[in-house]
Coordinates of C-alpha atoms and ligand atoms in Angstrom, one line a residue:
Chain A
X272 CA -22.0 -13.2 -17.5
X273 CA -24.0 -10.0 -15.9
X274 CA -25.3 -10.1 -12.3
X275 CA -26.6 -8.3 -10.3
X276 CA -24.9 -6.0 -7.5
X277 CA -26.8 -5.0 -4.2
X278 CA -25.0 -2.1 -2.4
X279 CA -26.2 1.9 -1.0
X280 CA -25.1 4.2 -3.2
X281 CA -25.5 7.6 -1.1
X282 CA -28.0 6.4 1.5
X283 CA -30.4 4.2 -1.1
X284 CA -30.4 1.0 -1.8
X285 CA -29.6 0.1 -5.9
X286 CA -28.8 -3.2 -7.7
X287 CA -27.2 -2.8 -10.8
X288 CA -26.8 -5.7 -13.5
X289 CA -23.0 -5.9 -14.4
X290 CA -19.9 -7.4 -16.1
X291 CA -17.7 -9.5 -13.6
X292 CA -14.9 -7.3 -14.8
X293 CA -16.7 -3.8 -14.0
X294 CA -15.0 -1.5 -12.3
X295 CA -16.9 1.3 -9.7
X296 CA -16.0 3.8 -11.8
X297 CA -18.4 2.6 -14.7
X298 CA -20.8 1.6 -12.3
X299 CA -21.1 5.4 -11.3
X300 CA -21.1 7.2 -14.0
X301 CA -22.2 4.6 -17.1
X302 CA -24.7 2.5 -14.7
X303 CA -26.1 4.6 -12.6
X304 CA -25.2 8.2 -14.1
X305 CA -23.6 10.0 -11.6
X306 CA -21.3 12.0 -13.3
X307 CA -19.8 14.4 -10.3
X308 CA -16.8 11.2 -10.1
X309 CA -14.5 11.8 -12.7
X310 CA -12.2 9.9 -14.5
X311 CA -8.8 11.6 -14.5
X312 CA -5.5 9.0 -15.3
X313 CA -7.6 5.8 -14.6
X314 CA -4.8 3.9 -12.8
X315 CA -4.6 5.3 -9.2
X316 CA -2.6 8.3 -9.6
X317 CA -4.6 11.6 -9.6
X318 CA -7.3 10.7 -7.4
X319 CA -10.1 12.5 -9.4
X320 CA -12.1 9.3 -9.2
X321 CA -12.4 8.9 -4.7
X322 CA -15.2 7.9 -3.5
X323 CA -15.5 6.6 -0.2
X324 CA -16.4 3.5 0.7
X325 CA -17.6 2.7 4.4
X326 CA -15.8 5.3 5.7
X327 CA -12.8 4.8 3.7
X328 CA -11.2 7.2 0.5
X329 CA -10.4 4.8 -2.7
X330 CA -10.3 5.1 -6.3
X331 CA -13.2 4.1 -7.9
X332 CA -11.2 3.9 -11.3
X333 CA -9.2 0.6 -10.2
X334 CA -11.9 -0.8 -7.5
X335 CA -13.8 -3.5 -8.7
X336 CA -17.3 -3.1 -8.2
X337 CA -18.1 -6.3 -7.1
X338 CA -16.0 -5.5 -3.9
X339 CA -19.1 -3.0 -3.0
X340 CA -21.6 -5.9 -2.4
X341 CA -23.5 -4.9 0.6
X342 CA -21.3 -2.0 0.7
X343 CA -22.2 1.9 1.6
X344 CA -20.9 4.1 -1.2
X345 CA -20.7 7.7 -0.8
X346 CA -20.3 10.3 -3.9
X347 CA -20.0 13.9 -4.2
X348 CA -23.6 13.6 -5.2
X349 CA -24.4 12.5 -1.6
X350 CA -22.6 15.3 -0.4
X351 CA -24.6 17.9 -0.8
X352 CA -26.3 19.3 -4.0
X353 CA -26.9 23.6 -5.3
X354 CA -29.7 23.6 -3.1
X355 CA -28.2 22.0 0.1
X356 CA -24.5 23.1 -0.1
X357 CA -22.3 20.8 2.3
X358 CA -20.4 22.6 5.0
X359 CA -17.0 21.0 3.2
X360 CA -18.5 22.3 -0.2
X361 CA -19.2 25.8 1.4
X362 CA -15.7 26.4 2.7
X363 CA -14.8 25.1 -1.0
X364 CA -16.8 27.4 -2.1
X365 CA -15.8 30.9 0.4
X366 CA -11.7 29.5 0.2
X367 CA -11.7 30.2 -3.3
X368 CA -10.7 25.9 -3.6
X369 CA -12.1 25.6 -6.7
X370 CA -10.8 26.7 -9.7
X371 CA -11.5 24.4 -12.8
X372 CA -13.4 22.0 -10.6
X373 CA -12.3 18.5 -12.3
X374 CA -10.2 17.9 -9.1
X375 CA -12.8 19.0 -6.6
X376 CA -15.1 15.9 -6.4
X377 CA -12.7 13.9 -5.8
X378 CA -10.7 15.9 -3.2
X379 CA -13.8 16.8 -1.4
X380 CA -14.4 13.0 -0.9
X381 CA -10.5 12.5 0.3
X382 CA -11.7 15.6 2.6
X383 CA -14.7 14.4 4.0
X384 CA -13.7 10.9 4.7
X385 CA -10.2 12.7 7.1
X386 CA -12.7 15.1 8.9
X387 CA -15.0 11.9 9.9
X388 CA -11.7 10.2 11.2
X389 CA -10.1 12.9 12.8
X390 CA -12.2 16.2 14.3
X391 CA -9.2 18.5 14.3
X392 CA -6.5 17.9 11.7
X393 CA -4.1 20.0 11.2
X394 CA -2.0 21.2 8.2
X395 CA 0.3 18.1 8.2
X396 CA -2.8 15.7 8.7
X397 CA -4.6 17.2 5.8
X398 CA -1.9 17.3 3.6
X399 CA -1.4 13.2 4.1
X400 CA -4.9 12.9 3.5
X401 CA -5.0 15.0 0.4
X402 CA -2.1 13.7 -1.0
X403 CA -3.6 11.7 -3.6
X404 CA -5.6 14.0 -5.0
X405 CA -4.0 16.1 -8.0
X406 CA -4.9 19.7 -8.2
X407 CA -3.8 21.4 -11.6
X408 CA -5.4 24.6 -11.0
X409 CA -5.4 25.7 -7.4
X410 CA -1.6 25.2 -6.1
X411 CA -3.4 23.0 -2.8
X412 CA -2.8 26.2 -0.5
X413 CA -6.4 26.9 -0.9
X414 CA -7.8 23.8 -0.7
X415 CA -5.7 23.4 2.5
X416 CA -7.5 26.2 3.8
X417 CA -10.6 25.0 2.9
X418 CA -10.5 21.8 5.2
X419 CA -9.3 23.6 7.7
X420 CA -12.0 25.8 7.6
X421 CA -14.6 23.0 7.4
X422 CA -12.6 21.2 10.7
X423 CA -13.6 24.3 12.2
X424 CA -17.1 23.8 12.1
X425 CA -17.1 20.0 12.9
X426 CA -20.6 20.1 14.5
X427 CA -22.4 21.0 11.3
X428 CA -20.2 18.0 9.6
Chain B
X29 CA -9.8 -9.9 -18.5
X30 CA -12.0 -11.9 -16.6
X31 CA -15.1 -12.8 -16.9
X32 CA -16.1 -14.7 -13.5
X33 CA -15.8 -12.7 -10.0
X34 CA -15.8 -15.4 -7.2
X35 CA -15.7 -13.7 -3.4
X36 CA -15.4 -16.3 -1.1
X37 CA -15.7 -15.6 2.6
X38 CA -13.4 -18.9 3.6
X39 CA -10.0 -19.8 2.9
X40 CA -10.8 -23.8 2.1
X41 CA -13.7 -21.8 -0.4
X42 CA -11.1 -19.8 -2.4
X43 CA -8.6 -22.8 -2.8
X44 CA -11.8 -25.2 -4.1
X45 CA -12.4 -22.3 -6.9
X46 CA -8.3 -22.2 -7.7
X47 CA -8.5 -26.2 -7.6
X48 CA -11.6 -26.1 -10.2
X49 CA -10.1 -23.5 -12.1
X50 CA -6.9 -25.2 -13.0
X51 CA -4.4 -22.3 -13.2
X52 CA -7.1 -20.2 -14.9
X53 CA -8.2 -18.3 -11.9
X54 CA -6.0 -16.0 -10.1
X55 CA -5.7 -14.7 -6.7
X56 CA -6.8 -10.6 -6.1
X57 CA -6.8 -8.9 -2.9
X58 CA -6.8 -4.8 -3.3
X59 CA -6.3 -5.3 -7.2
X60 CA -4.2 -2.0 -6.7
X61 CA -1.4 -3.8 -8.7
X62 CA -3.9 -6.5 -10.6
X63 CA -6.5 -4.2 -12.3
X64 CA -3.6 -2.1 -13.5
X65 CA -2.0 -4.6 -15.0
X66 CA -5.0 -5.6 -16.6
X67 CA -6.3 -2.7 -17.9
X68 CA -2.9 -2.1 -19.6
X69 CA -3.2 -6.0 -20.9
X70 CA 0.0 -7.6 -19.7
X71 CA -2.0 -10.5 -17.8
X72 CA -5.4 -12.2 -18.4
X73 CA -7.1 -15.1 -16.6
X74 CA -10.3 -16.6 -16.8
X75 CA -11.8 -15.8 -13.1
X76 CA -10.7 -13.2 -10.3
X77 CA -10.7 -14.5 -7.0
X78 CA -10.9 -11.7 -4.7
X79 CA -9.4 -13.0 -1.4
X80 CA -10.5 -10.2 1.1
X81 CA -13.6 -11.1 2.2
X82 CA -12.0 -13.8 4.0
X83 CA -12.5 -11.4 6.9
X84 CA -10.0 -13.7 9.5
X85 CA -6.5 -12.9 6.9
X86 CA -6.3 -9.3 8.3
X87 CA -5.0 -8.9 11.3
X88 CA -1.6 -7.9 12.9
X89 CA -1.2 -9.7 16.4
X90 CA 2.1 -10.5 18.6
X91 CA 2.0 -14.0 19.8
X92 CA 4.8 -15.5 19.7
X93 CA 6.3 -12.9 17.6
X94 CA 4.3 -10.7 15.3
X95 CA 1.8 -12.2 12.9
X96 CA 0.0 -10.3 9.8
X97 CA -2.8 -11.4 8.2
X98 CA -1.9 -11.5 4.2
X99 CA -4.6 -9.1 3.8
X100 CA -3.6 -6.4 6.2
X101 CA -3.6 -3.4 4.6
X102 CA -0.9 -0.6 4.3
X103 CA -3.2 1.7 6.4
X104 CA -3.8 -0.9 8.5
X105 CA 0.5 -1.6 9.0
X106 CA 1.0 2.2 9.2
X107 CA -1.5 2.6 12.1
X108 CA -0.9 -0.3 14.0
X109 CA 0.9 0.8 17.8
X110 CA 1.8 -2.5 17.9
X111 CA 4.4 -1.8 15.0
X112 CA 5.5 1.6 15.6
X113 CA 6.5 0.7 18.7
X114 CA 7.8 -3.1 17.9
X115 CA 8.9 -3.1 13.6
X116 CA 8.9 0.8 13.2
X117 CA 10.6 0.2 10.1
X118 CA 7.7 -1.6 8.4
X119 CA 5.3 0.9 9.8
X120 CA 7.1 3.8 8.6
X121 CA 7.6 1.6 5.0
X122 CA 4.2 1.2 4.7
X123 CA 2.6 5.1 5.7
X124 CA 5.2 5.6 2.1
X125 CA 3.1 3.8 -0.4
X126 CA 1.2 5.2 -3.0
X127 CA -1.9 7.8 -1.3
X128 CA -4.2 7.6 1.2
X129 CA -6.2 5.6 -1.3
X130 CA -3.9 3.2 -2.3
X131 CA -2.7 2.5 1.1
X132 CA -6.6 2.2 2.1
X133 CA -7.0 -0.7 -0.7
X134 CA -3.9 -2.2 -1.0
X135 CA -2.5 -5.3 1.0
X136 CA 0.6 -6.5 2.5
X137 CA 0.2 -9.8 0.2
X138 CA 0.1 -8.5 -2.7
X139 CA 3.0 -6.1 -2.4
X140 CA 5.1 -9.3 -1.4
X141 CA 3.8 -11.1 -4.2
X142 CA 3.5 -8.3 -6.7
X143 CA 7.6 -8.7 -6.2
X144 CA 8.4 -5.5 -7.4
X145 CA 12.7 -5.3 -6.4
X146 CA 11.6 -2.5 -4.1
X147 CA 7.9 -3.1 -3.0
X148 CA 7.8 -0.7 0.9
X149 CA 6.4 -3.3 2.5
X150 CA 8.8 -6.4 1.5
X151 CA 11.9 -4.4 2.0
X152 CA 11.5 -4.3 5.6
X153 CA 9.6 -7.5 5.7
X154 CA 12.7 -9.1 4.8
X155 CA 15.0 -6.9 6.9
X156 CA 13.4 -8.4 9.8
X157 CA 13.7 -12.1 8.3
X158 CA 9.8 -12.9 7.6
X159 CA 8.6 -16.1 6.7
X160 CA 5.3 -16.3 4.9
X161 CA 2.9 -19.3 5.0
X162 CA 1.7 -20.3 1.8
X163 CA -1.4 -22.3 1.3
X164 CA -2.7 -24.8 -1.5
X165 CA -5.6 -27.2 -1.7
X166 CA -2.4 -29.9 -1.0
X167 CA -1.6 -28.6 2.4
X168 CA 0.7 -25.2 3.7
X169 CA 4.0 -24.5 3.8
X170 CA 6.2 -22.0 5.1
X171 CA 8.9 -19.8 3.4
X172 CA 11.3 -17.5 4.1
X173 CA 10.9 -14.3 2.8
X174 CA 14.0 -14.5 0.9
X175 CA 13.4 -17.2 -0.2
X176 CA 10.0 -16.7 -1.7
X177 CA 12.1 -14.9 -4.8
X178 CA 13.4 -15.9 -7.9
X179 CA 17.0 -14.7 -8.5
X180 CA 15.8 -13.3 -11.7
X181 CA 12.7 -11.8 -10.6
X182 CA 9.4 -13.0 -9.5
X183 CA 8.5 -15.1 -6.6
X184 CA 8.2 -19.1 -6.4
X185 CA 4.8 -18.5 -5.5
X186 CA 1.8 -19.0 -8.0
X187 CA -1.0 -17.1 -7.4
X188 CA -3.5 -19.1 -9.4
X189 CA -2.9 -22.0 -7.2
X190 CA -1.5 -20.8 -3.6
X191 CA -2.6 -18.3 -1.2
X192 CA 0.0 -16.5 0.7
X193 CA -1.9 -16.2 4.5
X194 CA 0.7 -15.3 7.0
X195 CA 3.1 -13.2 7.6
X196 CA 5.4 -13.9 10.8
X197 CA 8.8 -12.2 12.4
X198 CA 10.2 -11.7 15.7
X199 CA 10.2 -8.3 16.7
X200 CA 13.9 -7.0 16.7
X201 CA 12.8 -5.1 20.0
X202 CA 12.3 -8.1 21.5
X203 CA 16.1 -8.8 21.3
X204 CA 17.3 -5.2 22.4
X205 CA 17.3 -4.5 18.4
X206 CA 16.0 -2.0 16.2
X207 CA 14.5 -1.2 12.9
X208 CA 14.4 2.0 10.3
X209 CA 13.8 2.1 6.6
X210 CA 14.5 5.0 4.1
X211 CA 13.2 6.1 1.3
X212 CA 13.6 8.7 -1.4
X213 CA 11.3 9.2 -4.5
X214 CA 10.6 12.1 -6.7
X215 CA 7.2 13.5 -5.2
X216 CA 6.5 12.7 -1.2
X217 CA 4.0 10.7 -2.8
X218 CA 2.1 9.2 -5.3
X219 CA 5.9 8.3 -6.5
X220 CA 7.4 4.5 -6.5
X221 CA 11.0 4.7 -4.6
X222 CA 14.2 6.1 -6.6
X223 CA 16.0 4.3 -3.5
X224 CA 14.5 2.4 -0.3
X225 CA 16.3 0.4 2.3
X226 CA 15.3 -1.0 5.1
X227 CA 17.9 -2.2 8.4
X228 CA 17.5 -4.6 11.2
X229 CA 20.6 -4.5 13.9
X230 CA 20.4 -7.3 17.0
X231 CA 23.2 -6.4 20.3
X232 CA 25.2 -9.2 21.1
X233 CA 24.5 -9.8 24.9
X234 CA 26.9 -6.9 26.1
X235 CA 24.8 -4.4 24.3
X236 CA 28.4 -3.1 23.0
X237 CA 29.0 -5.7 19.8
X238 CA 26.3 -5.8 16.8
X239 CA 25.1 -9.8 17.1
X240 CA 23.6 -9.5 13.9
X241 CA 22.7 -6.8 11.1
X242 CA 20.2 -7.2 8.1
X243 CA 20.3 -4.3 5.5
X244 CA 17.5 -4.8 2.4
X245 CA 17.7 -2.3 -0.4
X246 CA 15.4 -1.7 -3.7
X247 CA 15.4 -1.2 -6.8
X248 CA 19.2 -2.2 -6.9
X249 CA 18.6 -5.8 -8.8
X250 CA 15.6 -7.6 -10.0
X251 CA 14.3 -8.6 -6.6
X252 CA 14.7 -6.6 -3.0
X253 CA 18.0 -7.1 -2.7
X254 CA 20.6 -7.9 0.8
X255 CA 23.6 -5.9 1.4
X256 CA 25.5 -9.5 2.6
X257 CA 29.0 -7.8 3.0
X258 CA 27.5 -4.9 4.2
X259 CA 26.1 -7.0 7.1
X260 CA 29.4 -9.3 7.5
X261 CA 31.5 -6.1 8.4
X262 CA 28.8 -4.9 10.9
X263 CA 28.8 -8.2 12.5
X264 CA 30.7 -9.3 15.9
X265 CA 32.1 -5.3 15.6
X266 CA 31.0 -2.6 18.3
X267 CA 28.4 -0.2 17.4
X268 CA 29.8 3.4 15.9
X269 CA 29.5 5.8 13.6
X270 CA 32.1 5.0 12.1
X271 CA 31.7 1.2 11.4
X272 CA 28.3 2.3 9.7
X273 CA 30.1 4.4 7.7
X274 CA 32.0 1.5 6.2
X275 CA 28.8 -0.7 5.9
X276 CA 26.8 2.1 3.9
X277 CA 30.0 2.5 1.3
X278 CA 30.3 -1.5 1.0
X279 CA 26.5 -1.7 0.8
X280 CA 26.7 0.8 -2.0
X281 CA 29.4 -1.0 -3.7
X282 CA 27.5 -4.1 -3.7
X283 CA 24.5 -2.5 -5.1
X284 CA 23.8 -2.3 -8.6
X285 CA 21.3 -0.3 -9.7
X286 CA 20.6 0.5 -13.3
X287 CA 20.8 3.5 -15.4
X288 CA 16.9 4.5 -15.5
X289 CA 15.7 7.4 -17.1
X290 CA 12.8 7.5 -14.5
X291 CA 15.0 6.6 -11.7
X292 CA 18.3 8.6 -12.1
X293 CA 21.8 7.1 -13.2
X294 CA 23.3 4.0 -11.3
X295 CA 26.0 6.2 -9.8
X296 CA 23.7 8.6 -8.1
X297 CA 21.1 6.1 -6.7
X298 CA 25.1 4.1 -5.5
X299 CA 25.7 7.8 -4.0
X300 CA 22.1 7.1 -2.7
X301 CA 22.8 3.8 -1.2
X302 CA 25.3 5.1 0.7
X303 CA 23.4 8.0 2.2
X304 CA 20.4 5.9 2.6
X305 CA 21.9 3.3 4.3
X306 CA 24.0 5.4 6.9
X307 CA 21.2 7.1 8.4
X308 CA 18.8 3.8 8.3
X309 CA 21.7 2.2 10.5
X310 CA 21.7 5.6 13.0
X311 CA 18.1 5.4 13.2
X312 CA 18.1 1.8 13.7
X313 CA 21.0 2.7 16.6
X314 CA 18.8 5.1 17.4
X315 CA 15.7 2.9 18.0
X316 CA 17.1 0.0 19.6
X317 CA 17.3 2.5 23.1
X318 CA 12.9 2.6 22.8
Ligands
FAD501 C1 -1.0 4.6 -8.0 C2 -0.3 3.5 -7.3 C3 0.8 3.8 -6.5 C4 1.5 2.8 -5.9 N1 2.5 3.1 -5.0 C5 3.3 2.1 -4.5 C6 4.4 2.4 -3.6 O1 4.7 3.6 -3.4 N2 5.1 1.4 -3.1 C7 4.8 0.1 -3.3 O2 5.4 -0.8 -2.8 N3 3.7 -0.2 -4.1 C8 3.0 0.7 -4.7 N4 1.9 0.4 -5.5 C9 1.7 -1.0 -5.8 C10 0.5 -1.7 -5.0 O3 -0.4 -0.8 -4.5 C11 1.1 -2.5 -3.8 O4 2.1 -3.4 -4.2 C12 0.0 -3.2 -3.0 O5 0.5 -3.6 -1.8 C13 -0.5 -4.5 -3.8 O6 -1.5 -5.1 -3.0 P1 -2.9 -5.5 -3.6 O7 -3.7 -6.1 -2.4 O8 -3.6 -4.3 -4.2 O9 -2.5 -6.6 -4.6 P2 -3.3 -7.2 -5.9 O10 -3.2 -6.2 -7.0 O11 -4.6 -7.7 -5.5 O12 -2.3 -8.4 -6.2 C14 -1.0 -8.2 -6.6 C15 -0.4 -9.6 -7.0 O13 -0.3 -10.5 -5.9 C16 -1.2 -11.6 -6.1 N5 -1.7 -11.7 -4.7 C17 -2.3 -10.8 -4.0 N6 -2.6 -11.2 -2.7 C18 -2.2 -12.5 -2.7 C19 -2.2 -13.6 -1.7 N7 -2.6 -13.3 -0.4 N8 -1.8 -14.8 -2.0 C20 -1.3 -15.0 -3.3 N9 -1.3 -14.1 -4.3 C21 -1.7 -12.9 -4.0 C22 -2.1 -11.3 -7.2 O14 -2.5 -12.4 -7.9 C23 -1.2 -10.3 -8.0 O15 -0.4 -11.1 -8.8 C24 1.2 1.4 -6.1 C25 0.1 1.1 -6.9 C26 -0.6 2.1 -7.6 C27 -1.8 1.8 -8.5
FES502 S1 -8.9 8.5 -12.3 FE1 -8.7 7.2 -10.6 S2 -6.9 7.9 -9.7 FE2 -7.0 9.0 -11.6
FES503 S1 -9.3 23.0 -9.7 FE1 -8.6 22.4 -11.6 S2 -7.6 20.5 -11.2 FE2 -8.1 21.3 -9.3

């Protein structure tokens, strides 16, 4: 039986009538159409689906949604957007992180979640962080940079 | 499939539903091992009961030994001072799992009861001789770790009817011991183990002798599996390299892992055993001075 689900998706409030069995995922991009979360393997290996949820990077594709009640959810769409480019998306952006971009949601939420935990990670920290995130473009060393860069300028975070 | 959600915020709550439910409803906590094996159809129940808003199971405390909340989560085991300075092997275990994301979502419950042969976080749960306390709408009772398994594979526990709560050990430090565990997979992460073991040694009283040893290895036989002889020849004898030489070759005898295509031939994950083992036993050595 459907039901409805209260929770803040990027800083608004949304109820959303669902399926007992629906996972975050389908919430996101079926329900309430926000496609930047992508759906990579589906079962928890290639991180292309993280989204964080209060404060903390999981993947949407094996979460069920129910477990969001009350809940604030935070996408790549509450990141920033082409007219407001988020510091983390910027250094994306000047690294050269971003090649094919199907990773890039997803390791920008991994990302943003470490540099609100930690103000000054370095290359170990990042790398621990990212480590669920698969890149098949880039070969990381970029994307490494990238947070780094971002750690830099912590006070615009 | 399910097709209720019930997310009880009290323990006596989530039994009532299991009670109602007749063996048709089943436990979930992270639902990092659940939803996967749902989506791939190898299970299907009528209702999920997801345990972890029951807000009092996660916690990781000493009193009277260390306790852990069954919904603790790896994150939460990896971070914890507490262990790294008490139970560094089941800190250490549980920073392996999965990612970030798993280990964010994922609980120490469900690894145990998941009862993969070499779930991180059971291997040196029952190096360090945890019981769990299992509860039912007829009372609780409390287990042995080891004891929790079926030979054959699986755990005595059912998880449409019981709720695994606790977690409880005494801290090896505690006894002038030690703890390490070791792991090798095929990626630093993101990879289930090709090998993981996990070692407890206790000092007799003269700090000299080994009082008691407790090696745990995975995925050598259905369920984590004791290195018993292994353990018997490091017991009463004085601590050297050596002697841990000796256990590490008789723990990899006793071992017997399968030939896996994923996992590599049994005679390199024995050669594994034995390399594994050894240096779990040095670190252990090695921690018991902290
Ligand atoms: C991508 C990926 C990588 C992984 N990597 C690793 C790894 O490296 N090492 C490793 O050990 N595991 C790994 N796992 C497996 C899994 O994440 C862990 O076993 C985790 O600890 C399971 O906990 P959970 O809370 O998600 O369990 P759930 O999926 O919620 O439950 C697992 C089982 O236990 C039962 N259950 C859960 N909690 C209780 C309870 N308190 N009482 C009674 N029954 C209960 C459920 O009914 C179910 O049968 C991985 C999983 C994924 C998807
Ligand atoms: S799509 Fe979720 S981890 Fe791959
Ligand atoms: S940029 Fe293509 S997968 Fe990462």
């Amino acid at each position: 039986m459907m039901k409805d689900l209260a929770f803040t998706i990027n800083g608004n409030a949304v109820m959303v009538r669902i399926d007992p069995h629906t996972l975050l995922l389908d919430v996101l991009r079926e329900t309430l159409d926000l496609t930047g979360t992508k759906r990579g393997c589906g079962e928890g290996e290639c991180g292309a689906c993280t989204v964080v949820v209060d404060g903390e990077a999981v993947n949407s594709c094996i979460y069920p949604a129910w477990k969001v009640e009350g809940c604030n959810v935070l996408t790549v769409e509450g990141l920033g957007s082409r007219e407001e480019v988020h510091p983390l998306q910027e250094s994306f952006l000047e690294k050269g992180a971003v090649q094919c971009g199907f990773c890039t949601p997803g390791m920008l939420m991994s990302a943003y979640a470490l540099l609100q935990k930690t103000r000054e990670p370095d290359e170990k920290v990042i790398k621990k962080a990212l480590a669920g995130n698969l890149c098949r473009c880039t070969g990381y060393k970029k994307i490494i940079e990238a947070v780094k860069d971002a750690a830099g300028k912590q006070n615009k975070l | 499939m399910f097709h209720k959600y019930y997310r009880p915020k009290h323990l006596a709550e989530a039994l009532a539903v299991l009670s109602e439910y007749e063996g048709r409803a089943r436990v979930m906590a992270g639902g990092t091992d659940l939803i996967v094996q749902l989506n791939k159809g190898d299970i299907s129940f009528e209702a999920a009961v997801d345990i972890t808003n029951i807000k009092e199971l996660r916690y990781i405390i000493e009193e009277d030994g260390i306790k852990i909340g069954a919904l603790t989560t790896h994150t939460d085991l990896a971070q914890s001072s507490l262990l790294r300075q008490k139970a560094p092997s089941l800190a250490d275990a549980a920073g392996e799992v999965g990612s970030l994301q798993i280990r964010n979502v994922g609980t120490v419950g469900g690894n145990i009861v998941n009862a993969q042969p070499a779930a991180d976080a059971a291997i040196p749960l029952m190096a360090l001789d945890a019981v769990a306390t299992i509860v039912s709408a007829s009372g609780a009772r409390q287990v042995a770790l080891e004891m929790l398994y079926h030979p054959g594979g699986g755990t005595i526990l059912d998880p449409c009817s019981e709720i695994l709560t606790e977690i409880t050990f005494r801290p090896p430090s505690d006894m002038g011991g030690g703890s390490a565990f070791g792991r090798l997979s095929k990626r630093k992460a993101l990879s289930l183990p090709v090998f993981n073991a996990a070692v407890v040694l206790l000092p007799a009283a003269d700090d000299k002798n080994i009082m008691d040893a407790r090696i745990v290895m995975g995925p050598v036989a259905r369920i984590p599996f004791r290195a018993r002889e292994a353990e018997n020849l490091l017991r009463g004898n004085a601590f050297n390299e050596d002697l841990f030489h000796d256990a590490a070759d008789t723990a990899s005898r006793e071992a017997k892992p399968r030939d896996s295509l994923f996992r590599g031939s049994s005679a390199y994950r024995k050669k594994l055993a034995q390399v594994i083992v050894y240096r779990s036993l040095i670190k252990a050595w090695k921690d018991m001075g902290c």
